[in-house]
Amino acid sequence: MTDTITAIATPHGTGGMAVIRISGTNAIARADAVFQPIRGGKPSEMAGYTCAYGYILRDGQRLDDVVLTVFRAPHSYTGEDVVEISCHGGRYLTEQILRTVLCDTVRLAQAGEFTKRAFLSGKLSLTQAEAVADLISASGENAMKAARSLRDGATFRRIKAASEQLLVILSDLAVWADYPDEDIPDVDGGALERRLEELLTELRNLLSTYDYGRILREGLHTAIVGKPNVGKSTLFNALSGYERSIVTDIAGTTRDVVEEQIRLGDVTLRLSDTAGVRDTAEQIERIGVERSWQYLEEADLVLAVFDTSRLLDAEDQALLERLPMARTICICNKSDLARTWQPEDYGFSDYIEISAKTGDKLPELEEAVAKFCSRRSVPAEDGMIANERQRGCLMQAIDAVQEGLDALQMGLAYDAVTVSLDAAEDALLQLTGERITDRVVDTVFERFCVGK
Ligand code: GDP
């Protein structure tokens, strides 16, 4: 027996339609009390997955004509009896219907409570439930595909498989420990080592998907770097579509980092226009330059800008030497002016020539960024680690398996190996939500909106 909750499931505001959801033991009885069908029986006489047309009544007055759908436990989103009322949109009307539904036995749902109930009744694993929040906020096709596959349980299945592998190893060790005098073949240390190594590889592969998940969620952290006056701010402005950085002819005007989130094709960039990198004695500018180097270290993608209308100098060369080439796209800018050097002459292999000022060839940059992203992408159906909580659990599991493997290789007693592997199993069960504290569950669902 659960208490019954209700909320408006659609966004607040004016729209053609809105949906009010009721879930819990009294959901159907409450629907009987507020709904008058035009034809057919009351909601309590309706089968699951059927709907009826009728009126919502309050104090005998018709509030709205609606379509009411009945879902019977356990075949519903939450696993409980659920009623959904599709009414006409509009904030006032929807709120009036919600108020009509609310009573002594039906209370307002908290944020994420429907999905939390789905998790608690075993309809969704925790990784699937988290994906529901990601689906709601997903921007772009790739982010949506990834969230969809998480929702369908791709990550859960992968973790479950690893966790089952671990359980088999643990049970082999337990048999040996519990019946040492019986005629049971000794644990094959070499085979055990191989099994643990395989498991570690799989867990590490899964961990490596985290970066791509973060890029989908937050966008690609992209730093525009270059010495002063090569056109960094002009490029930044061209990309973000409006003038934000100060563009001048005086070297060193972007003193700090300017940031903007933009969409380039299907990719979201968190774009940072950094201070021009050069040797300077001026204290404030020097701080800016230091930060530029730091951005260069940490960025997912570096757009390194050079000016082809002037010969490369020592500052350009210094930058070239510090570029993380695997994460860099070289931008040879000012292609509208006479060229004083050819990119190939300076060892550029991967570069694009553009004119940030005229916007010429920006589509090529878009293509290069899309290509860069696709190299880092993970097939959506493989599942991925989607947030910090999942990453933390997975890292704990990896450390614990590694500890077990170390213990084995050092020739320690199998008991020591078992202790580590138990800890790894625990971390994996926390990841899927099969063994988790109420506090963590609450934290996960707090990020949802009411009605989900
Ligand atoms: P930053 O210091 O690297 O950010 O450089 P700015 O974006 O402030 O540009 C420095 C100067 O170069 C400005 O006068 C820009 O108008 C000019 N500039 C930038 N990009 C181009 C380009 O593609 N072609 C030409 N001709 N001038 C450019």
PDB file of N, CA, C and O and ligand atoms in Angstrom, residues 227-234 246-249 254 333-337 354-358, ligand 1:
ATOM      1  N   LYS A 227      48.539  33.873 -30.351  1.00  0.00           N
ATOM      2  CA  LYS A 227      49.165  35.090 -29.828  1.00  0.00           C
ATOM      3  C   LYS A 227      48.216  36.279 -30.097  1.00  0.00           C
ATOM      4  O   LYS A 227      47.232  36.131 -30.835  1.00  0.00           O
ATOM      5  N   PRO A 228      48.496  37.424 -29.537  1.00  0.00           N
ATOM      6  CA  PRO A 228      47.595  38.567 -29.749  1.00  0.00           C
ATOM      7  C   PRO A 228      47.470  38.922 -31.234  1.00  0.00           C
ATOM      8  O   PRO A 228      48.417  38.746 -32.002  1.00  0.00           O
ATOM      9  N   ASN A 229      46.275  39.377 -31.602  1.00  0.00           N
ATOM     10  CA  ASN A 229      46.020  39.936 -32.932  1.00  0.00           C
ATOM     11  C   ASN A 229      45.904  38.965 -34.094  1.00  0.00           C
ATOM     12  O   ASN A 229      45.850  39.397 -35.243  1.00  0.00           O
ATOM     13  N   VAL A 230      45.892  37.664 -33.811  1.00  0.00           N
ATOM     14  CA  VAL A 230      45.758  36.717 -34.927  1.00  0.00           C
ATOM     15  C   VAL A 230      44.302  36.555 -35.353  1.00  0.00           C
ATOM     16  O   VAL A 230      44.019  35.991 -36.409  1.00  0.00           O
ATOM     17  N   GLY A 231      43.366  37.057 -34.516  1.00  0.00           N
ATOM     18  CA  GLY A 231      41.947  36.975 -34.893  1.00  0.00           C
ATOM     19  C   GLY A 231      41.128  36.054 -34.002  1.00  0.00           C
ATOM     20  O   GLY A 231      40.050  35.601 -34.408  1.00  0.00           O
ATOM     21  N   LYS A 232      41.582  35.799 -32.785  1.00  0.00           N
ATOM     22  CA  LYS A 232      40.857  34.895 -31.878  1.00  0.00           C
ATOM     23  C   LYS A 232      39.467  35.439 -31.546  1.00  0.00           C
ATOM     24  O   LYS A 232      38.476  34.726 -31.656  1.00  0.00           O
ATOM     25  N   SER A 233      39.434  36.722 -31.156  1.00  0.00           N
ATOM     26  CA  SER A 233      38.135  37.289 -30.768  1.00  0.00           C
ATOM     27  C   SER A 233      37.205  37.372 -31.970  1.00  0.00           C
ATOM     28  O   SER A 233      35.994  37.158 -31.846  1.00  0.00           O
ATOM     29  N   THR A 234      37.768  37.676 -33.138  1.00  0.00           N
ATOM     30  CA  THR A 234      36.936  37.741 -34.344  1.00  0.00           C
ATOM     31  C   THR A 234      36.328  36.378 -34.626  1.00  0.00           C
ATOM     32  O   THR A 234      35.138  36.261 -34.954  1.00  0.00           O
ATOM     33  N   ILE A 246      36.049  42.097 -27.104  1.00  0.00           N
ATOM     34  CA  ILE A 246      36.416  43.383 -27.702  1.00  0.00           C
ATOM     35  C   ILE A 246      37.428  43.118 -28.815  1.00  0.00           C
ATOM     36  O   ILE A 246      38.475  42.519 -28.573  1.00  0.00           O
ATOM     37  N   VAL A 247      37.068  43.508 -30.029  1.00  0.00           N
ATOM     38  CA  VAL A 247      37.993  43.300 -31.142  1.00  0.00           C
ATOM     39  C   VAL A 247      38.688  44.619 -31.458  1.00  0.00           C
ATOM     40  O   VAL A 247      38.040  45.615 -31.774  1.00  0.00           O
ATOM     41  N   THR A 248      40.001  44.668 -31.334  1.00  0.00           N
ATOM     42  CA  THR A 248      40.733  45.902 -31.646  1.00  0.00           C
ATOM     43  C   THR A 248      42.040  45.549 -32.352  1.00  0.00           C
ATOM     44  O   THR A 248      42.414  44.385 -32.436  1.00  0.00           O
ATOM     45  N   ASP A 249      42.729  46.589 -32.822  1.00  0.00           N
ATOM     46  CA  ASP A 249      44.027  46.383 -33.451  1.00  0.00           C
ATOM     47  C   ASP A 249      45.161  46.414 -32.429  1.00  0.00           C
ATOM     48  O   ASP A 249      46.301  46.184 -32.757  1.00  0.00           O
ATOM     49  N   THR A 254      42.234  41.211 -25.114  1.00  0.00           N
ATOM     50  CA  THR A 254      41.419  40.236 -24.385  1.00  0.00           C
ATOM     51  C   THR A 254      42.247  39.822 -23.173  1.00  0.00           C
ATOM     52  O   THR A 254      43.123  39.001 -23.262  1.00  0.00           O
ATOM     53  N   ASN A 333      44.315  31.710 -40.123  1.00  0.00           N
ATOM     54  CA  ASN A 333      43.320  32.773 -40.308  1.00  0.00           C
ATOM     55  C   ASN A 333      43.803  33.856 -41.280  1.00  0.00           C
ATOM     56  O   ASN A 333      44.964  33.927 -41.633  1.00  0.00           O
ATOM     57  N   LYS A 334      42.867  34.702 -41.653  1.00  0.00           N
ATOM     58  CA  LYS A 334      43.078  35.847 -42.555  1.00  0.00           C
ATOM     59  C   LYS A 334      43.393  35.382 -43.979  1.00  0.00           C
ATOM     60  O   LYS A 334      44.267  35.926 -44.646  1.00  0.00           O
ATOM     61  N   SER A 335      42.675  34.349 -44.415  1.00  0.00           N
ATOM     62  CA  SER A 335      42.908  33.819 -45.756  1.00  0.00           C
ATOM     63  C   SER A 335      42.475  34.822 -46.827  1.00  0.00           C
ATOM     64  O   SER A 335      42.771  34.646 -48.006  1.00  0.00           O
ATOM     65  N   ASP A 336      41.770  35.896 -46.430  1.00  0.00           N
ATOM     66  CA  ASP A 336      41.372  36.920 -47.409  1.00  0.00           C
ATOM     67  C   ASP A 336      42.535  37.845 -47.746  1.00  0.00           C
ATOM     68  O   ASP A 336      42.501  38.563 -48.747  1.00  0.00           O
ATOM     69  N   LEU A 337      43.597  37.841 -46.942  1.00  0.00           N
ATOM     70  CA  LEU A 337      44.758  38.697 -47.214  1.00  0.00           C
ATOM     71  C   LEU A 337      45.843  37.891 -47.932  1.00  0.00           C
ATOM     72  O   LEU A 337      45.798  36.661 -47.952  1.00  0.00           O
ATOM     73  N   ILE A 354      40.901  29.798 -42.956  1.00  0.00           N
ATOM     74  CA  ILE A 354      39.631  30.524 -42.931  1.00  0.00           C
ATOM     75  C   ILE A 354      39.871  32.032 -42.870  1.00  0.00           C
ATOM     76  O   ILE A 354      41.003  32.485 -42.659  1.00  0.00           O
ATOM     77  N   SER A 355      38.800  32.772 -43.078  1.00  0.00           N
ATOM     78  CA  SER A 355      38.834  34.184 -42.770  1.00  0.00           C
ATOM     79  C   SER A 355      37.727  34.414 -41.744  1.00  0.00           C
ATOM     80  O   SER A 355      36.548  34.367 -42.066  1.00  0.00           O
ATOM     81  N   ALA A 356      38.163  34.614 -40.500  1.00  0.00           N
ATOM     82  CA  ALA A 356      37.177  34.805 -39.432  1.00  0.00           C
ATOM     83  C   ALA A 356      36.378  36.068 -39.686  1.00  0.00           C
ATOM     84  O   ALA A 356      35.196  36.157 -39.364  1.00  0.00           O
ATOM     85  N   LYS A 357      37.049  37.053 -40.305  1.00  0.00           N
ATOM     86  CA  LYS A 357      36.411  38.351 -40.514  1.00  0.00           C
ATOM     87  C   LYS A 357      35.271  38.268 -41.524  1.00  0.00           C
ATOM     88  O   LYS A 357      34.201  38.827 -41.312  1.00  0.00           O
ATOM     89  N   THR A 358      35.505  37.548 -42.613  1.00  0.00           N
ATOM     90  CA  THR A 358      34.451  37.462 -43.633  1.00  0.00           C
ATOM     91  C   THR A 358      33.515  36.275 -43.369  1.00  0.00           C
ATOM     92  O   THR A 358      32.470  36.147 -44.004  1.00  0.00           O
TER      93      THR A 358
HETATM   94  P1  GDP B   1      42.882  38.585 -31.186  1.00  0.00           P
HETATM   95  O1  GDP B   1      43.770  39.491 -30.445  1.00  0.00           O
HETATM   96  O2  GDP B   1      43.610  37.340 -31.617  1.00  0.00           O
HETATM   97  O3  GDP B   1      41.608  38.263 -30.481  1.00  0.00           O
HETATM   98  O4  GDP B   1      42.514  39.297 -32.553  1.00  0.00           O
HETATM   99  P2  GDP B   1      41.201  40.124 -32.967  1.00  0.00           P
HETATM  100  O5  GDP B   1      40.082  39.206 -33.204  1.00  0.00           O
HETATM  101  O6  GDP B   1      41.041  41.228 -32.005  1.00  0.00           O
HETATM  102  O7  GDP B   1      41.654  40.666 -34.384  1.00  0.00           O
HETATM  103  C1  GDP B   1      42.794  41.487 -34.564  1.00  0.00           C
HETATM  104  C2  GDP B   1      42.649  42.244 -35.852  1.00  0.00           C
HETATM  105  O8  GDP B   1      42.656  41.329 -36.949  1.00  0.00           O
HETATM  106  C3  GDP B   1      41.326  43.011 -35.943  1.00  0.00           C
HETATM  107  O9  GDP B   1      41.596  44.232 -36.594  1.00  0.00           O
HETATM  108  C4  GDP B   1      40.462  42.107 -36.818  1.00  0.00           C
HETATM  109  O10 GDP B   1      39.503  42.828 -37.549  1.00  0.00           O
HETATM  110  C5  GDP B   1      41.490  41.521 -37.763  1.00  0.00           C
HETATM  111  N1  GDP B   1      41.072  40.234 -38.312  1.00  0.00           N
HETATM  112  C6  GDP B   1      40.629  39.151 -37.634  1.00  0.00           C
HETATM  113  N2  GDP B   1      40.328  38.144 -38.482  1.00  0.00           N
HETATM  114  C7  GDP B   1      40.582  38.604 -39.721  1.00  0.00           C
HETATM  115  C8  GDP B   1      40.494  38.005 -41.037  1.00  0.00           C
HETATM  116  O11 GDP B   1      40.082  36.878 -41.239  1.00  0.00           O
HETATM  117  N3  GDP B   1      40.885  38.791 -42.063  1.00  0.00           N
HETATM  118  C9  GDP B   1      41.343  40.069 -41.897  1.00  0.00           C
HETATM  119  N4  GDP B   1      41.667  40.743 -42.961  1.00  0.00           N
HETATM  120  N5  GDP B   1      41.441  40.628 -40.691  1.00  0.00           N
HETATM  121  C10 GDP B   1      41.079  39.932 -39.609  1.00  0.00           C
END
